[in-house]
JSON list of N, CA and C in Angstrom, two decimals:
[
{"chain": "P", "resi": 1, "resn": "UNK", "atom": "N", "xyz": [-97.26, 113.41, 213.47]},
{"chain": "P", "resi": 1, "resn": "UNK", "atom": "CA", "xyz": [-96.96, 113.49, 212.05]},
{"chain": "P", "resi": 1, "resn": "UNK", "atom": "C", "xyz": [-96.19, 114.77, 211.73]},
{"chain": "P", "resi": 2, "resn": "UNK", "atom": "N", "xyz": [-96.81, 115.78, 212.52]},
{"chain": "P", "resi": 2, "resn": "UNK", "atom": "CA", "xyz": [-95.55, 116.59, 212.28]},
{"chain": "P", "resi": 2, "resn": "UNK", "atom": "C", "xyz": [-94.36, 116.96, 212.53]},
{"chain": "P", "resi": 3, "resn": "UNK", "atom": "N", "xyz": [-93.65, 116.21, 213.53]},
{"chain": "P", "resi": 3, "resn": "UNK", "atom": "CA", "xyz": [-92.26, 116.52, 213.68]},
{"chain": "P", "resi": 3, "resn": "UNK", "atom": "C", "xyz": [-91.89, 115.45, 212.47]},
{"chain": "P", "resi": 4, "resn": "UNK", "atom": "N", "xyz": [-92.18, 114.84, 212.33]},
{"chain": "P", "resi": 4, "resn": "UNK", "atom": "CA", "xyz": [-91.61, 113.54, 211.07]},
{"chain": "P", "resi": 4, "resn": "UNK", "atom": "C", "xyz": [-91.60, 114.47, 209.76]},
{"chain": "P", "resi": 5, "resn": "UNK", "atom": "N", "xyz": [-92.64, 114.98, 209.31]},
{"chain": "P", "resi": 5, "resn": "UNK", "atom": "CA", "xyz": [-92.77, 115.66, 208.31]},
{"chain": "P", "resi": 5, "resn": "UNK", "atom": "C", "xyz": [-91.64, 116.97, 208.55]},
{"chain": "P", "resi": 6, "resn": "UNK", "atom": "N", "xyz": [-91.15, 117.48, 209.45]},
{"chain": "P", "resi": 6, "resn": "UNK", "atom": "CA", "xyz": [-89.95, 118.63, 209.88]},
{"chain": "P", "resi": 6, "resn": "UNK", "atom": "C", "xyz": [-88.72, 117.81, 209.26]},
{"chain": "P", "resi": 7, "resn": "UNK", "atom": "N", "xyz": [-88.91, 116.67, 210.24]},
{"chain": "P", "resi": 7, "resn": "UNK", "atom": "CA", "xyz": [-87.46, 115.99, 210.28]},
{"chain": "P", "resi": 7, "resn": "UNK", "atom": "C", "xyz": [-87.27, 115.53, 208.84]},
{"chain": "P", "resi": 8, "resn": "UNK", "atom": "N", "xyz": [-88.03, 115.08, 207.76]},
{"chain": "P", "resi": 8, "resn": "UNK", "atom": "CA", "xyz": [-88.06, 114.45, 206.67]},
{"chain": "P", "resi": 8, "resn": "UNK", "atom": "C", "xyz": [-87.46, 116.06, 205.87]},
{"chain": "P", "resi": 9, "resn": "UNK", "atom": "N", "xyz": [-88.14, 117.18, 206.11]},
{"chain": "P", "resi": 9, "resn": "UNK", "atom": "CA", "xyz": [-87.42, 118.19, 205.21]},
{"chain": "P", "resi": 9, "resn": "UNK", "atom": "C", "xyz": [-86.40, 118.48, 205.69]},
{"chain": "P", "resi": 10, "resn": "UNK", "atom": "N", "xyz": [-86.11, 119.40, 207.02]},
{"chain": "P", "resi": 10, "resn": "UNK", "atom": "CA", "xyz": [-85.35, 119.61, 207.35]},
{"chain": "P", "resi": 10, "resn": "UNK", "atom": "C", "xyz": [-84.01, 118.89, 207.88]},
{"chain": "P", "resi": 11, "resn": "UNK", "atom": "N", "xyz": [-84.23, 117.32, 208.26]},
{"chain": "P", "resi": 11, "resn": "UNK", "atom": "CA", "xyz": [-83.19, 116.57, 208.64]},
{"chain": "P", "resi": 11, "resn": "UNK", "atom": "C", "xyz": [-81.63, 116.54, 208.58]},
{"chain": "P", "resi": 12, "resn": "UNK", "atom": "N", "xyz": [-81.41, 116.62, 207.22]},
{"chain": "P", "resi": 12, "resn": "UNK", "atom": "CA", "xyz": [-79.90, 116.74, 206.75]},
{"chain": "P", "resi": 12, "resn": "UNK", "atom": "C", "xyz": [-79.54, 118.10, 206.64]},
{"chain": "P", "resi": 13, "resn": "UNK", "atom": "N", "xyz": [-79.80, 118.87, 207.22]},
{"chain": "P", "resi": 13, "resn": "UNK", "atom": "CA", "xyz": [-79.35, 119.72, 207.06]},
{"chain": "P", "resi": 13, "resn": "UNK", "atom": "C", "xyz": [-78.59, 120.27, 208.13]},
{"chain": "P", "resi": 14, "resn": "UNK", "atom": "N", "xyz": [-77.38, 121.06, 207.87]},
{"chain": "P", "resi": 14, "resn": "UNK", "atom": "CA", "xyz": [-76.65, 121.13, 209.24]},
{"chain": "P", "resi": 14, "resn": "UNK", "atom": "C", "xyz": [-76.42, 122.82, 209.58]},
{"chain": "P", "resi": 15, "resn": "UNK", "atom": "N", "xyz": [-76.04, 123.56, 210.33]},
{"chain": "P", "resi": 15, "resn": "UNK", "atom": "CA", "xyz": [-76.54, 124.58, 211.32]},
{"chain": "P", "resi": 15, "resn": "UNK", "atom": "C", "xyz": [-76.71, 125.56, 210.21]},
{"chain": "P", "resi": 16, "resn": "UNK", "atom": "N", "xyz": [-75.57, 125.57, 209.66]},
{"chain": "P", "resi": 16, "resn": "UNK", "atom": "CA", "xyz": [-75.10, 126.92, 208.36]},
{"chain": "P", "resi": 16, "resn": "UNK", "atom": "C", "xyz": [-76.46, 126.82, 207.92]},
{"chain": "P", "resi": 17, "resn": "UNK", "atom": "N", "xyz": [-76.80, 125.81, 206.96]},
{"chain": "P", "resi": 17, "resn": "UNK", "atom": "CA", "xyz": [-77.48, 125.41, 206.47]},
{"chain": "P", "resi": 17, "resn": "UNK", "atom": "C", "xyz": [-78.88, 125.78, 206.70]},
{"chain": "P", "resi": 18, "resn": "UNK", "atom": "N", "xyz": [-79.30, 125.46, 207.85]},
{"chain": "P", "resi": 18, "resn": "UNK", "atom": "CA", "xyz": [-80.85, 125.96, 208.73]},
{"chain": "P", "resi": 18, "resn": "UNK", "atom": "C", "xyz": [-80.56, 127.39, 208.79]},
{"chain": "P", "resi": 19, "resn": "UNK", "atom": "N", "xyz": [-79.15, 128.20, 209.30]},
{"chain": "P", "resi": 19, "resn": "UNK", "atom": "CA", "xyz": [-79.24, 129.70, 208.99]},
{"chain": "P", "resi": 19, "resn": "UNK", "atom": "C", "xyz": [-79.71, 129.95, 207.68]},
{"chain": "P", "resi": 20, "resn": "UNK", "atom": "N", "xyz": [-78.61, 129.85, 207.08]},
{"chain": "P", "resi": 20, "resn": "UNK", "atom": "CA", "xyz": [-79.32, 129.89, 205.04]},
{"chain": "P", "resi": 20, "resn": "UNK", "atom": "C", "xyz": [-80.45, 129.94, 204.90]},
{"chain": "P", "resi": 21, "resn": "UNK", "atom": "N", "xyz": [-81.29, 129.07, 205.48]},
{"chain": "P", "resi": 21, "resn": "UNK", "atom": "CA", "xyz": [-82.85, 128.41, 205.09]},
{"chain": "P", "resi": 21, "resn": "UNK", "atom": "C", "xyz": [-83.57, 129.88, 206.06]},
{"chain": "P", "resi": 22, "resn": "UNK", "atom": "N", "xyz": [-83.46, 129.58, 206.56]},
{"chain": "P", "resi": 22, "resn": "UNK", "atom": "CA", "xyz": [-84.08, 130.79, 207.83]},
{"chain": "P", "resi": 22, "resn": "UNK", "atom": "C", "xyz": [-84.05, 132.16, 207.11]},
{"chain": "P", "resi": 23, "resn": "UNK", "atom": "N", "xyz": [-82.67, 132.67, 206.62]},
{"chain": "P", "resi": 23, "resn": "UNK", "atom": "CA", "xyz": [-82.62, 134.35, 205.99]},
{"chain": "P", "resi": 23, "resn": "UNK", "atom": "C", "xyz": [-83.45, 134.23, 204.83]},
{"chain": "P", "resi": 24, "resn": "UNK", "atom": "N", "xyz": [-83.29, 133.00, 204.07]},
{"chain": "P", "resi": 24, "resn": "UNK", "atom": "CA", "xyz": [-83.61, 133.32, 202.81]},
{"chain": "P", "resi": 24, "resn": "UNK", "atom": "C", "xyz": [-84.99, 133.11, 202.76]},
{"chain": "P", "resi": 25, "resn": "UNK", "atom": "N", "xyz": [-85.80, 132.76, 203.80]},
{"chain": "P", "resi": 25, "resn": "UNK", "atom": "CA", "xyz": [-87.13, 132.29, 203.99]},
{"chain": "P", "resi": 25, "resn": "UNK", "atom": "C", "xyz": [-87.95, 133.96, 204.50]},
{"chain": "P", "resi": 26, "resn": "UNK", "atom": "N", "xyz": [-86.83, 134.49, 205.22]},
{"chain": "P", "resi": 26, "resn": "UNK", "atom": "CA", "xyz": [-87.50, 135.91, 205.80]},
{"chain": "P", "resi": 26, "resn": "UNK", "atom": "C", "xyz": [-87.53, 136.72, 204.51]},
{"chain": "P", "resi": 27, "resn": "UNK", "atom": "N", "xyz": [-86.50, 136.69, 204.02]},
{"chain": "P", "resi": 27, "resn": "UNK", "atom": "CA", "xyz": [-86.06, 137.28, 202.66]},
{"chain": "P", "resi": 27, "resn": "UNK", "atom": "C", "xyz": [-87.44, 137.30, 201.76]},
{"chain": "P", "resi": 28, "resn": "UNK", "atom": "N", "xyz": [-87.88, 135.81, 201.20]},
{"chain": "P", "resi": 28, "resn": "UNK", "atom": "CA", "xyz": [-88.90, 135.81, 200.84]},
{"chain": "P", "resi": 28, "resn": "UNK", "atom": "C", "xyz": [-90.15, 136.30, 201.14]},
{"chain": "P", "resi": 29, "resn": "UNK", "atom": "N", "xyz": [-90.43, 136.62, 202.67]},
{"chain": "P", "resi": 29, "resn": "UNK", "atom": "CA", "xyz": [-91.49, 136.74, 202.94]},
{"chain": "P", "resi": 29, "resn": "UNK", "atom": "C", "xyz": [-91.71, 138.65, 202.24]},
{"chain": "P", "resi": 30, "resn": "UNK", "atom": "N", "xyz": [-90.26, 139.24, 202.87]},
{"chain": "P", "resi": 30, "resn": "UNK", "atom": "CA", "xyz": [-90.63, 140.61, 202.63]},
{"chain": "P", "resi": 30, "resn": "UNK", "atom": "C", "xyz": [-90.59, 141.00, 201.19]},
{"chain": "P", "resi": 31, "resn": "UNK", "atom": "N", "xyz": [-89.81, 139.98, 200.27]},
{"chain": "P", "resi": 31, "resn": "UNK", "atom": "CA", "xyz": [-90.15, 139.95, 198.96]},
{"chain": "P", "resi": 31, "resn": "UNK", "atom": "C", "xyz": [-91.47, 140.03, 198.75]},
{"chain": "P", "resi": 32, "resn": "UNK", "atom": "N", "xyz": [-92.61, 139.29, 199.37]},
{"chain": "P", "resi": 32, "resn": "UNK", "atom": "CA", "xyz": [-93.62, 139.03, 199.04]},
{"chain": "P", "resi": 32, "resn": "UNK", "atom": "C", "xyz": [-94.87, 140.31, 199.59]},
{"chain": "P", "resi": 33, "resn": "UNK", "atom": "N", "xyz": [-94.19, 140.45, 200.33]},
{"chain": "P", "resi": 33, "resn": "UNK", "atom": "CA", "xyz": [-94.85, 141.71, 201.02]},
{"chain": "P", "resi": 33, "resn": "UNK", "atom": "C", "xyz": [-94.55, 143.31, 200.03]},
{"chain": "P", "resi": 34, "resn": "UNK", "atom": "N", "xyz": [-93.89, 143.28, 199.80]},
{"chain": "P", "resi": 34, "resn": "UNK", "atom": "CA", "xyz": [-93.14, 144.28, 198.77]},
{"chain": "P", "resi": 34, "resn": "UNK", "atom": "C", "xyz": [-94.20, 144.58, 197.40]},
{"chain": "P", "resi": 35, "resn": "UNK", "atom": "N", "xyz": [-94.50, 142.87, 196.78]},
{"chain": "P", "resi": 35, "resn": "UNK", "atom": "CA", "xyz": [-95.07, 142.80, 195.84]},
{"chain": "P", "resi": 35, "resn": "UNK", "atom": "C", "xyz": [-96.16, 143.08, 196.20]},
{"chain": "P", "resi": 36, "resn": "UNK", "atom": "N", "xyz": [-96.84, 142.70, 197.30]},
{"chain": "P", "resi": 36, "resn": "UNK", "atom": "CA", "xyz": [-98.26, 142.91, 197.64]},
{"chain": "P", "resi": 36, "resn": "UNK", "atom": "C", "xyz": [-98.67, 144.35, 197.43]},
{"chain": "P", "resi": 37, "resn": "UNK", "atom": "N", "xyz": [-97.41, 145.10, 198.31]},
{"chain": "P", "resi": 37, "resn": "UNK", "atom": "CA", "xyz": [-97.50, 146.88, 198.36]},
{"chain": "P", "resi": 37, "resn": "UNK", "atom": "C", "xyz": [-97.61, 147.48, 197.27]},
{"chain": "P", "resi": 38, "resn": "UNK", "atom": "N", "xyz": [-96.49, 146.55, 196.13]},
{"chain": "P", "resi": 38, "resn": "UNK", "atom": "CA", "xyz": [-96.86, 147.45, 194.80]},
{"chain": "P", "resi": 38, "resn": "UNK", "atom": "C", "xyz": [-97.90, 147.10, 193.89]},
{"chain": "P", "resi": 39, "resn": "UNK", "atom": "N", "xyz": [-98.12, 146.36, 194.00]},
{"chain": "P", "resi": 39, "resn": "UNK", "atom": "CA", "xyz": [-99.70, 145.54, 193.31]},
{"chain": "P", "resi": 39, "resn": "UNK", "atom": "C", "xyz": [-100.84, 146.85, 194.22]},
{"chain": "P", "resi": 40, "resn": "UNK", "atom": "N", "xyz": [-101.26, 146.85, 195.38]},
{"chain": "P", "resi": 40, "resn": "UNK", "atom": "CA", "xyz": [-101.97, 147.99, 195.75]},
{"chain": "P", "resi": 40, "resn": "UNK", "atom": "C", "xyz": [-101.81, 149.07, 195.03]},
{"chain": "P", "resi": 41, "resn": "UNK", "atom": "N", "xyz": [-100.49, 149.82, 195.01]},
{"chain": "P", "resi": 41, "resn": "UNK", "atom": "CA", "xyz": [-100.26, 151.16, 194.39]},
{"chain": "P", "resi": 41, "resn": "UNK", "atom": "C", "xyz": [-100.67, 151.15, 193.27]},
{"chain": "P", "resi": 42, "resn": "UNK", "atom": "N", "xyz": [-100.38, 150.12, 192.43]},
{"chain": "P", "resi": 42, "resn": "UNK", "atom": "CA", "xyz": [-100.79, 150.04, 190.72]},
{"chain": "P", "resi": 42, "resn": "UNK", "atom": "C", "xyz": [-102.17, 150.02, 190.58]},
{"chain": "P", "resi": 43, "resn": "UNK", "atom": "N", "xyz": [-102.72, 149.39, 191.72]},
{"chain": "P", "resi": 43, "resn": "UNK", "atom": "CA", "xyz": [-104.09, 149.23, 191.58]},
{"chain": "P", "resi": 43, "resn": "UNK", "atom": "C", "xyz": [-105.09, 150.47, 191.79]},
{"chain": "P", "resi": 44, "resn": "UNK", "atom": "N", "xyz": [-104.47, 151.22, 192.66]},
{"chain": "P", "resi": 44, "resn": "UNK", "atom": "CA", "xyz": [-105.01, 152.49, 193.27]},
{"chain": "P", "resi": 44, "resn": "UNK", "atom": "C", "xyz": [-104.39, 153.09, 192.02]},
{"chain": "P", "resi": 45, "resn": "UNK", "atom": "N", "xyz": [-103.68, 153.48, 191.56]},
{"chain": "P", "resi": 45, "resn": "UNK", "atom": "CA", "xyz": [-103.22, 154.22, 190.48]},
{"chain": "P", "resi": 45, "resn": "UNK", "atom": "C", "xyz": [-104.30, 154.14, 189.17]},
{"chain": "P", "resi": 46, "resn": "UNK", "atom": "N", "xyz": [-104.07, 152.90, 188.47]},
{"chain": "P", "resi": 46, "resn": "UNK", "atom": "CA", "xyz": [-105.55, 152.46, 187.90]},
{"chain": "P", "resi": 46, "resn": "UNK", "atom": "C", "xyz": [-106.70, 152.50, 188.07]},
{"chain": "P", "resi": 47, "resn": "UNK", "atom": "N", "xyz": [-107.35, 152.75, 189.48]},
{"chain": "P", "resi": 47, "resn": "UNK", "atom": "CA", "xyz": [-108.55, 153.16, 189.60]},
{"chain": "P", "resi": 47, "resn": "UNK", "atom": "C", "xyz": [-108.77, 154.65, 189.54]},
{"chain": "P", "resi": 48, "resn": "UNK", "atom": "N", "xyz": [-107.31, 155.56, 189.51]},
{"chain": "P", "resi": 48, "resn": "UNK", "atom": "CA", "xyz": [-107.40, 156.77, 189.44]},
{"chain": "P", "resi": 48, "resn": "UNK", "atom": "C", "xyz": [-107.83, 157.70, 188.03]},
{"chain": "P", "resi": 49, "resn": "UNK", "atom": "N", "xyz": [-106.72, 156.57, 187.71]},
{"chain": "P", "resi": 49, "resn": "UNK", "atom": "CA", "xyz": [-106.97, 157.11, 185.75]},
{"chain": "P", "resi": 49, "resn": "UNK", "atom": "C", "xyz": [-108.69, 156.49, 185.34]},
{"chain": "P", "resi": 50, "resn": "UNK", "atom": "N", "xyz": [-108.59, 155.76, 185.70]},
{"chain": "P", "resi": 50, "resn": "UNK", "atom": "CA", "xyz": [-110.21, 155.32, 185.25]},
{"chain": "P", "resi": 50, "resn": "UNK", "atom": "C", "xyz": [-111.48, 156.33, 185.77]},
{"chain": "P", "resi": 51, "resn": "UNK", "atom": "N", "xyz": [-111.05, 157.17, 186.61]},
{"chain": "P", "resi": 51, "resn": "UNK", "atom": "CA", "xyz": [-112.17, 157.88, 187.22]},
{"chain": "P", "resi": 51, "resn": "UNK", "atom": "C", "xyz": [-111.46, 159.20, 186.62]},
{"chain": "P", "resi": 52, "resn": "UNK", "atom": "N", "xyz": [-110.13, 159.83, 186.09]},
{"chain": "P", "resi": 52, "resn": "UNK", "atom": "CA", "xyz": [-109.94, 160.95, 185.39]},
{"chain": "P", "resi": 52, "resn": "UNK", "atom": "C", "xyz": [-110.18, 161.05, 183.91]},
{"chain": "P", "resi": 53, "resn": "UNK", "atom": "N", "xyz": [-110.33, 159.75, 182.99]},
{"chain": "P", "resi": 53, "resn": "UNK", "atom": "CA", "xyz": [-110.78, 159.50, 182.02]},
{"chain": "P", "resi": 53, "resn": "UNK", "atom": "C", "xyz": [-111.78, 159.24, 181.25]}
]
């Protein structure tokens, strides 16, 4: 079931195309990682003021 489920998304798509998909997929990830990092900082920041206040 899962190569069907690959082939059903990915199928039509041709090389460029799977590059495209590929950068913009890494792209996302470190987008996401980014947000994670600054969500921590804000959070640690906020627990700072709450304990100087």
């Amino acid at each position: 079931a899962t190569f069907y489920n690959w082939k059903k998304k990915y199928g039509g798509l041709g090389i460029s195309e799977l590059r495209k998909l590929r950068q913009l997929e890494e792209e996302n990830a470190q987008l996401k990682k980014l947000v994670a990092d600054l969500n921590l900082d804000k959070q640690m920041l906020q627990d700072v003021l709450k304990k100087k206040y």
